[in-house]
Every structure is written in C-alpha cells, then in structure tokens.
mmCIF file of C-alpha atoms in Angstrom:
data_model
loop_
_atom_site.group_PDB
_atom_site.id
_atom_site.type_symbol
_atom_site.label_atom_id
_atom_site.label_comp_id
_atom_site.label_asym_id
_atom_site.label_seq_id
_atom_site.Cartn_x
_atom_site.Cartn_y
_atom_site.Cartn_z
ATOM 1 C CA MET L 169 7.889 -16.131 2.398
ATOM 2 C CA ASN L 170 10.791 -17.051 0.140
ATOM 3 C CA ASN L 171 9.386 -20.574 0.148
ATOM 4 C CA ILE L 172 5.771 -19.751 -1.250
ATOM 5 C CA GLU L 173 5.143 -21.057 -4.517
ATOM 6 C CA ILE L 174 4.144 -18.925 -7.356
ATOM 7 C CA SER L 175 0.803 -20.253 -7.875
ATOM 8 C CA SER L 176 0.105 -19.640 -3.986
ATOM 9 C CA ILE L 177 1.413 -16.134 -4.252
ATOM 10 C CA TYR L 178 -1.162 -15.496 -7.116
ATOM 11 C CA GLU L 179 -3.735 -16.699 -5.039
ATOM 12 C CA GLY L 180 -2.811 -14.630 -2.130
ATOM 13 C CA MET L 181 -2.785 -11.634 -4.163
ATOM 14 C CA ARG L 182 -6.687 -12.279 -5.226
ATOM 15 C CA LEU L 183 -7.508 -13.029 -1.717
ATOM 16 C CA CYS L 184 -5.972 -9.626 -0.499
ATOM 17 C CA CYS L 185 -7.798 -7.774 -3.438
ATOM 18 C CA ASN L 186 -11.080 -9.383 -2.440
ATOM 19 C CA GLN L 187 -10.664 -8.638 1.308
ATOM 20 C CA ALA L 188 -9.880 -4.971 0.375
ATOM 21 C CA THR L 189 -13.040 -4.556 -1.709
ATOM 22 C CA GLN L 190 -14.899 -6.285 1.225
ATOM 23 C CA LEU L 191 -13.491 -3.710 3.680
ATOM 24 C CA ILE L 192 -14.296 -0.834 1.454
ATOM 25 C CA CYS L 193 -17.796 -2.214 1.048
ATOM 26 C CA ASP L 194 -18.431 -2.669 4.831
ATOM 27 C CA ALA L 195 -16.893 0.693 5.478
ATOM 28 C CA ASP L 196 -19.395 2.357 2.930
ATOM 29 C CA LEU L 197 -22.330 1.017 4.697
ATOM 30 C CA LEU L 198 -20.759 2.622 7.956
ATOM 31 C CA LEU L 199 -20.458 5.779 6.136
ATOM 32 C CA ASN L 200 -23.993 5.821 4.965
ATOM 33 C CA ASN L 201 -25.197 5.322 8.452
ATOM 34 C CA ASN L 202 -23.128 8.302 9.606
ATOM 35 C CA SER L 203 -20.548 6.159 11.415
ATOM 36 C CA TYR L 204 -17.634 7.966 10.151
ATOM 37 C CA SER L 205 -15.229 6.953 12.877
ATOM 38 C CA THR L 206 -15.486 3.374 12.310
ATOM 39 C CA ALA L 207 -15.593 3.788 8.655
ATOM 40 C CA TYR L 208 -12.625 5.833 8.522
ATOM 41 C CA SER L 209 -10.702 2.909 10.352
ATOM 42 C CA LEU L 210 -11.901 0.243 7.892
ATOM 43 C CA TYR L 211 -10.766 2.548 5.069
ATOM 44 C CA GLN L 212 -7.469 2.477 6.355
ATOM 45 C CA LEU L 213 -7.450 -1.306 7.082
ATOM 46 C CA ALA L 214 -8.743 -1.749 3.385
ATOM 47 C CA SER L 215 -5.867 0.416 2.081
ATOM 48 C CA GLU L 216 -3.268 -1.651 4.148
ATOM 49 C CA GLU L 217 -4.856 -5.119 2.765
ATOM 50 C CA SER L 218 -4.678 -3.714 -0.861
ATOM 51 C CA SER L 219 -0.914 -2.814 -0.144
ATOM 52 C CA LYS L 220 -0.439 -6.496 0.226
ATOM 53 C CA ILE L 221 -1.200 -7.018 -3.389
ATOM 54 C CA ARG L 222 1.823 -4.909 -4.403
ATOM 55 C CA ILE L 223 4.238 -6.877 -1.827
ATOM 56 C CA LEU L 224 2.932 -10.363 -3.095
ATOM 57 C CA LEU L 225 3.405 -8.669 -6.841
ATOM 58 C CA ARG L 226 7.155 -7.720 -6.084
ATOM 59 C CA LEU L 227 7.619 -11.195 -4.383
ATOM 60 C CA ALA L 228 6.304 -13.014 -7.582
ATOM 61 C CA ILE L 229 8.464 -10.865 -10.113
ATOM 62 C CA GLU L 230 11.709 -11.499 -7.976
ATOM 63 C CA LYS L 231 10.985 -15.377 -7.907
ATOM 64 C CA ASN L 232 10.000 -15.145 -11.413
ATOM 65 C CA SER L 233 12.939 -13.397 -12.658
ATOM 66 C CA GLY L 234 15.552 -15.323 -10.787
ATOM 67 C CA ILE L 235 17.749 -12.221 -10.524
ATOM 68 C CA ILE L 236 17.788 -11.801 -6.681
ATOM 69 C CA LEU L 237 18.491 -14.634 -4.250
ATOM 70 C CA LEU L 238 15.319 -15.363 -2.317
ATOM 71 C CA ASP L 239 17.042 -16.468 0.880
ATOM 72 C CA GLU L 240 15.775 -16.594 4.335
ATOM 73 C CA GLN L 241 16.724 -12.988 5.110
ATOM 74 C CA ARG L 242 14.747 -11.772 1.905
ATOM 75 C CA GLY L 243 12.005 -13.920 3.090
ATOM 76 C CA LYS L 244 11.693 -12.289 6.376
ATOM 77 C CA TYR L 245 12.047 -8.713 4.826
ATOM 78 C CA PHE L 246 8.770 -9.632 2.641
ATOM 79 C CA SER L 247 7.111 -11.229 5.863
ATOM 80 C CA LYS L 248 7.758 -7.951 7.853
ATOM 81 C CA LEU L 249 6.195 -5.850 4.990
ATOM 82 C CA PHE L 250 3.354 -8.208 4.607
ATOM 83 C CA ARG L 251 2.262 -7.917 8.509
ATOM 84 C CA ASN L 252 3.350 -4.613 9.709
ATOM 85 C CA HIS L 253 1.105 -1.783 9.695
ATOM 86 C CA LEU L 254 3.425 1.063 9.684
ATOM 87 C CA GLU L 255 5.455 -0.494 6.720
ATOM 88 C CA LYS L 256 2.187 -0.850 4.716
ATOM 89 C CA ILE L 257 1.045 2.746 5.412
ATOM 90 C CA LYS L 258 4.535 3.987 4.391
ATOM 91 C CA LEU L 259 4.382 1.748 1.011
ATOM 92 C CA ASN L 260 0.805 3.229 0.145
ATOM 93 C CA ALA L 261 2.110 6.666 0.709
ATOM 94 C CA THR L 262 5.305 6.045 -1.494
ATOM 95 C CA SER L 263 3.257 4.713 -4.018
ATOM 96 C CA ASP L 264 0.897 7.924 -3.733
ATOM 97 C CA GLN L 265 4.309 9.756 -4.138
ATOM 98 C CA ASN L 266 5.520 7.707 -7.183
ATOM 99 C CA PHE L 267 2.088 8.577 -8.896
ATOM 100 C CA ASN L 268 2.453 12.298 -8.453
ATOM 101 C CA GLU L 269 6.016 12.274 -9.668
ATOM 102 C CA LEU L 270 4.658 10.488 -12.922
ATOM 103 C CA ALA L 271 1.720 13.036 -12.955
ATOM 104 C CA ASP L 272 4.097 15.896 -13.019
ATOM 105 C CA LYS L 273 5.956 14.407 -16.033
ATOM 106 C CA ILE L 274 2.748 14.078 -18.042
ATOM 107 C CA ASN L 275 0.835 17.037 -16.610
ATOM 108 C CA PHE L 276 -1.911 15.027 -15.230
ATOM 109 C CA PRO L 277 -3.611 16.222 -12.247
ATOM 110 C CA LYS L 278 -2.511 14.849 -8.900
ATOM 111 C CA TYR L 279 -4.985 13.297 -6.696
ATOM 112 C CA ARG L 280 -3.239 14.029 -3.322
ATOM 113 C CA ASN L 281 -1.141 16.803 -1.667
ATOM 114 C CA ASP L 282 2.445 16.290 -1.986
ATOM 115 C CA ASP L 283 3.010 17.558 1.611
ATOM 116 C CA SER L 284 0.455 15.351 3.000
ATOM 117 C CA ILE L 285 2.100 12.268 1.358
ATOM 118 C CA GLN L 286 5.538 13.110 2.658
ATOM 119 C CA LYS L 287 4.095 13.486 6.055
ATOM 120 C CA GLU L 288 2.714 10.159 5.923
ATOM 121 C CA ILE L 289 5.878 8.635 4.765
ATOM 122 C CA ASP L 290 7.826 10.514 7.505
ATOM 123 C CA ASN L 291 5.418 9.681 10.077
ATOM 124 C CA PRO L 292 3.222 6.550 9.282
ATOM 125 C CA LYS L 293 2.219 6.169 13.248
ATOM 126 C CA GLU L 294 0.118 9.375 12.989
ATOM 127 C CA SER L 295 -2.118 7.548 10.464
ATOM 128 C CA ASP L 296 -2.085 4.391 12.409
ATOM 129 C CA LEU L 297 -3.077 5.890 15.572
ATOM 130 C CA LEU L 298 -6.107 7.558 13.650
ATOM 131 C CA LYS L 299 -7.092 4.087 12.558
ATOM 132 C CA GLN L 300 -7.096 3.172 16.294
ATOM 133 C CA ASN L 301 -8.973 6.056 17.504
ATOM 134 C CA GLY L 302 -11.776 5.306 15.123
ATOM 135 C CA PHE L 303 -12.305 1.870 16.928
ATOM 136 C CA TYR L 304 -11.577 2.735 20.721
ATOM 137 C CA VAL L 305 -12.309 5.155 23.448
ATOM 138 C CA ASP L 306 -9.089 7.083 24.135
ATOM 139 C CA ILE L 307 -8.169 9.010 27.235
ATOM 140 C CA LYS L 308 -6.047 12.466 27.222
ATOM 141 C CA ASP L 309 -5.421 14.620 29.817
ATOM 142 C CA SER L 310 -7.510 12.637 32.273
ATOM 143 C CA LYS L 311 -10.650 12.929 30.097
ATOM 144 C CA PHE L 312 -12.090 10.256 27.940
ATOM 145 C CA ILE L 313 -12.511 10.671 24.167
ATOM 146 C CA SER L 314 -15.101 9.055 22.183
ATOM 147 C CA PRO L 315 -14.128 7.910 18.650
ATOM 148 C CA LYS L 316 -17.119 9.999 17.326
ATOM 149 C CA THR L 317 -15.387 13.307 18.154
ATOM 150 C CA GLN L 318 -12.186 12.276 16.718
ATOM 151 C CA ILE L 319 -12.900 11.818 13.112
ATOM 152 C CA GLY L 320 -15.605 13.526 11.177
ATOM 153 C CA GLU L 321 -17.476 13.170 7.872
ATOM 154 C CA ILE L 322 -14.765 15.448 5.901
ATOM 155 C CA GLU L 323 -11.960 13.313 6.893
ATOM 156 C CA CYS L 324 -13.872 10.062 6.349
ATOM 157 C CA LYS L 325 -14.893 11.058 2.637
ATOM 158 C CA GLU L 326 -11.297 12.537 1.929
ATOM 159 C CA LEU L 327 -9.634 8.916 3.223
ATOM 160 C CA ARG L 328 -12.310 6.996 1.158
ATOM 161 C CA ASP L 329 -11.341 8.889 -2.165
ATOM 162 C CA ILE L 330 -7.737 8.034 -1.778
ATOM 163 C CA VAL L 331 -8.362 4.389 -0.762
ATOM 164 C CA ILE L 332 -10.825 3.857 -3.684
ATOM 165 C CA PHE L 333 -8.246 5.284 -6.049
ATOM 166 C CA ARG L 334 -5.461 3.235 -4.661
ATOM 167 C CA HIS L 335 -6.972 -0.135 -4.852
ATOM 168 C CA SER L 336 -8.500 0.501 -8.145
ATOM 169 C CA ARG L 337 -5.161 1.227 -9.261
ATOM 170 C CA MET L 338 -3.623 -1.796 -7.548
ATOM 171 C CA LYS L 339 -6.251 -3.981 -8.911
ATOM 172 C CA GLU L 340 -5.576 -2.906 -12.441
ATOM 173 C CA ILE L 341 -1.737 -3.573 -11.905
ATOM 174 C CA MET L 342 -2.527 -7.181 -10.633
ATOM 175 C CA GLU L 343 -4.967 -7.858 -13.421
ATOM 176 C CA ASP L 344 -2.392 -6.604 -15.859
ATOM 177 C CA TYR L 345 0.329 -8.545 -14.560
ATOM 178 C CA PHE L 346 -1.784 -11.806 -14.782
ATOM 179 C CA GLN L 347 -2.287 -11.281 -18.568
ATOM 180 C CA GLN L 348 1.511 -10.102 -19.116
ATOM 181 C CA PRO L 349 3.965 -11.254 -16.559
ATOM 182 C CA GLU L 350 6.792 -11.171 -18.796
ATOM 183 C CA PHE L 351 6.539 -7.463 -19.393
ATOM 184 C CA TYR L 352 6.820 -6.796 -15.715
ATOM 185 C CA ILE L 353 9.801 -9.346 -15.296
ATOM 186 C CA LYS L 354 11.572 -7.812 -18.258
ATOM 187 C CA ASN L 355 11.183 -4.228 -16.851
ATOM 188 C CA PHE L 356 12.200 -5.600 -13.385
ATOM 189 C CA VAL L 357 15.335 -7.113 -14.624
ATOM 190 C CA ALA L 358 16.126 -4.091 -16.777
ATOM 191 C CA ASP L 359 15.683 -1.597 -13.853
ATOM 192 C CA ILE L 360 17.945 -3.857 -11.658
ATOM 193 C CA ASN L 361 20.635 -4.058 -14.383
ATOM 194 C CA ASN L 362 20.437 -0.030 -14.910
ATOM 195 C CA GLN L 363 21.131 0.034 -10.990
ATOM 196 C CA ILE L 364 24.144 -1.973 -11.509
ATOM 197 C CA ASN L 365 25.272 -0.082 -14.408
ATOM 198 C CA LEU L 366 25.034 2.998 -12.419
ATOM 199 C CA THR L 367 28.199 1.853 -10.235
ATOM 200 C CA PRO L 368 31.097 4.436 -11.249
ATOM 201 C CA PRO L 369 33.860 2.568 -12.958
ATOM 202 C CA LYS L 370 37.045 2.246 -10.885
ATOM 203 C CA ALA L 371 39.851 4.532 -11.941
ATOM 204 C CA SER L 372 42.448 3.157 -14.147
ATOM 205 C CA ASN L 373 46.127 3.723 -12.948
#
C-alpha cells in the first residue's frame, strides 16, 4: 500500500465510509425485523469497515509528512491492518480505550465499559467468532446451534450503539482532515519528534 497515491487514499477513505454506512443501514433493517443474529454480524462488519478509514488516514498522514520511510515493509504493515479482521477489531477497541482516557481527563461520560474494551483488545477472536456465529449454524458438544439462539436483541442493540458512535466519530475526523490536513500532519510530526526526544541522553564521561 506504500505506492498508493494520496488522491486514491482519499477516495478509499470515502468508499470505506460509505460502505460502513450502508452496512449499518442494512443491519438496521434486519434489526427492525427481529433478525438479531445477522444484524449483529453486519454491525460488526460495519465497525471493521469504518476502522479502515483510520488506517487510510494514518497512511495519508505518513505520506504527506514525509517523516517516515514508506518502504515495502511499511506497506505490508498497512495491508495487513486493512485486511485482517482481528487487527481491525483490536484497532477499534484501542480507539475506544483512547476515547475513555480522554473522557476521564475532561470529566466526560464514557460510552463503554473499560473492562469490556480491554477484553476485546486482549482477545479480538471472541468478537470475530460472535460475528461468524451470527451467520452460520455451529456445532458444539455434538449439537447443532442456530445463530438465533446465540445472539439476542439486547446484545445486538448494545453493539449497534457502539458501532454508531464509532462510525460517526470516524466520519467527523475524516471530514475534518479533508478540511485541514495540515493540522493533523503538524500534530503527527510533533508527536514523532516528542517520541524521539524522550530517548534518554547518553551519560557523559
């Protein structure tokens, strides 16, 4: 992904945003028709699709800043993030964690429990399996399990609230970046420089 032009990255961000919105709309139709398990799975997919905006945003900022060498290895890193379900689930949960940390600092209500966020960061496979369970008949202890029995209305609506919040926040960040990219690039460069400056100086003889 290191060879993608900036204009194509921006187009990719818009496409991912539109697709995530469409998946949420499709899931809402299923939710309203009491198809909770399939709706749940689509909400999870929408969340993963929305996270790709963040991945492309980071790629765009790195390319525009020129401060990080976007070689083949770095390109493979972004490709893995973009395509790997577990990595996208972890990315979303980490974003939730960052929001909660900010909420603590400004005395703003958290929208999600800290323990549930950490659990998803530590074990993204559980969320991925729940997503799959919403689509497919499973088998456990020699018994077949219908998706309908694994995910109910409460779990579905809880995930919907999380995904709507995540996607609306990501969409706002994307639109804000398009309006003032220099602000994001400047902050990124400053953050990198701060990390460099945190390196302890060598002791003098």
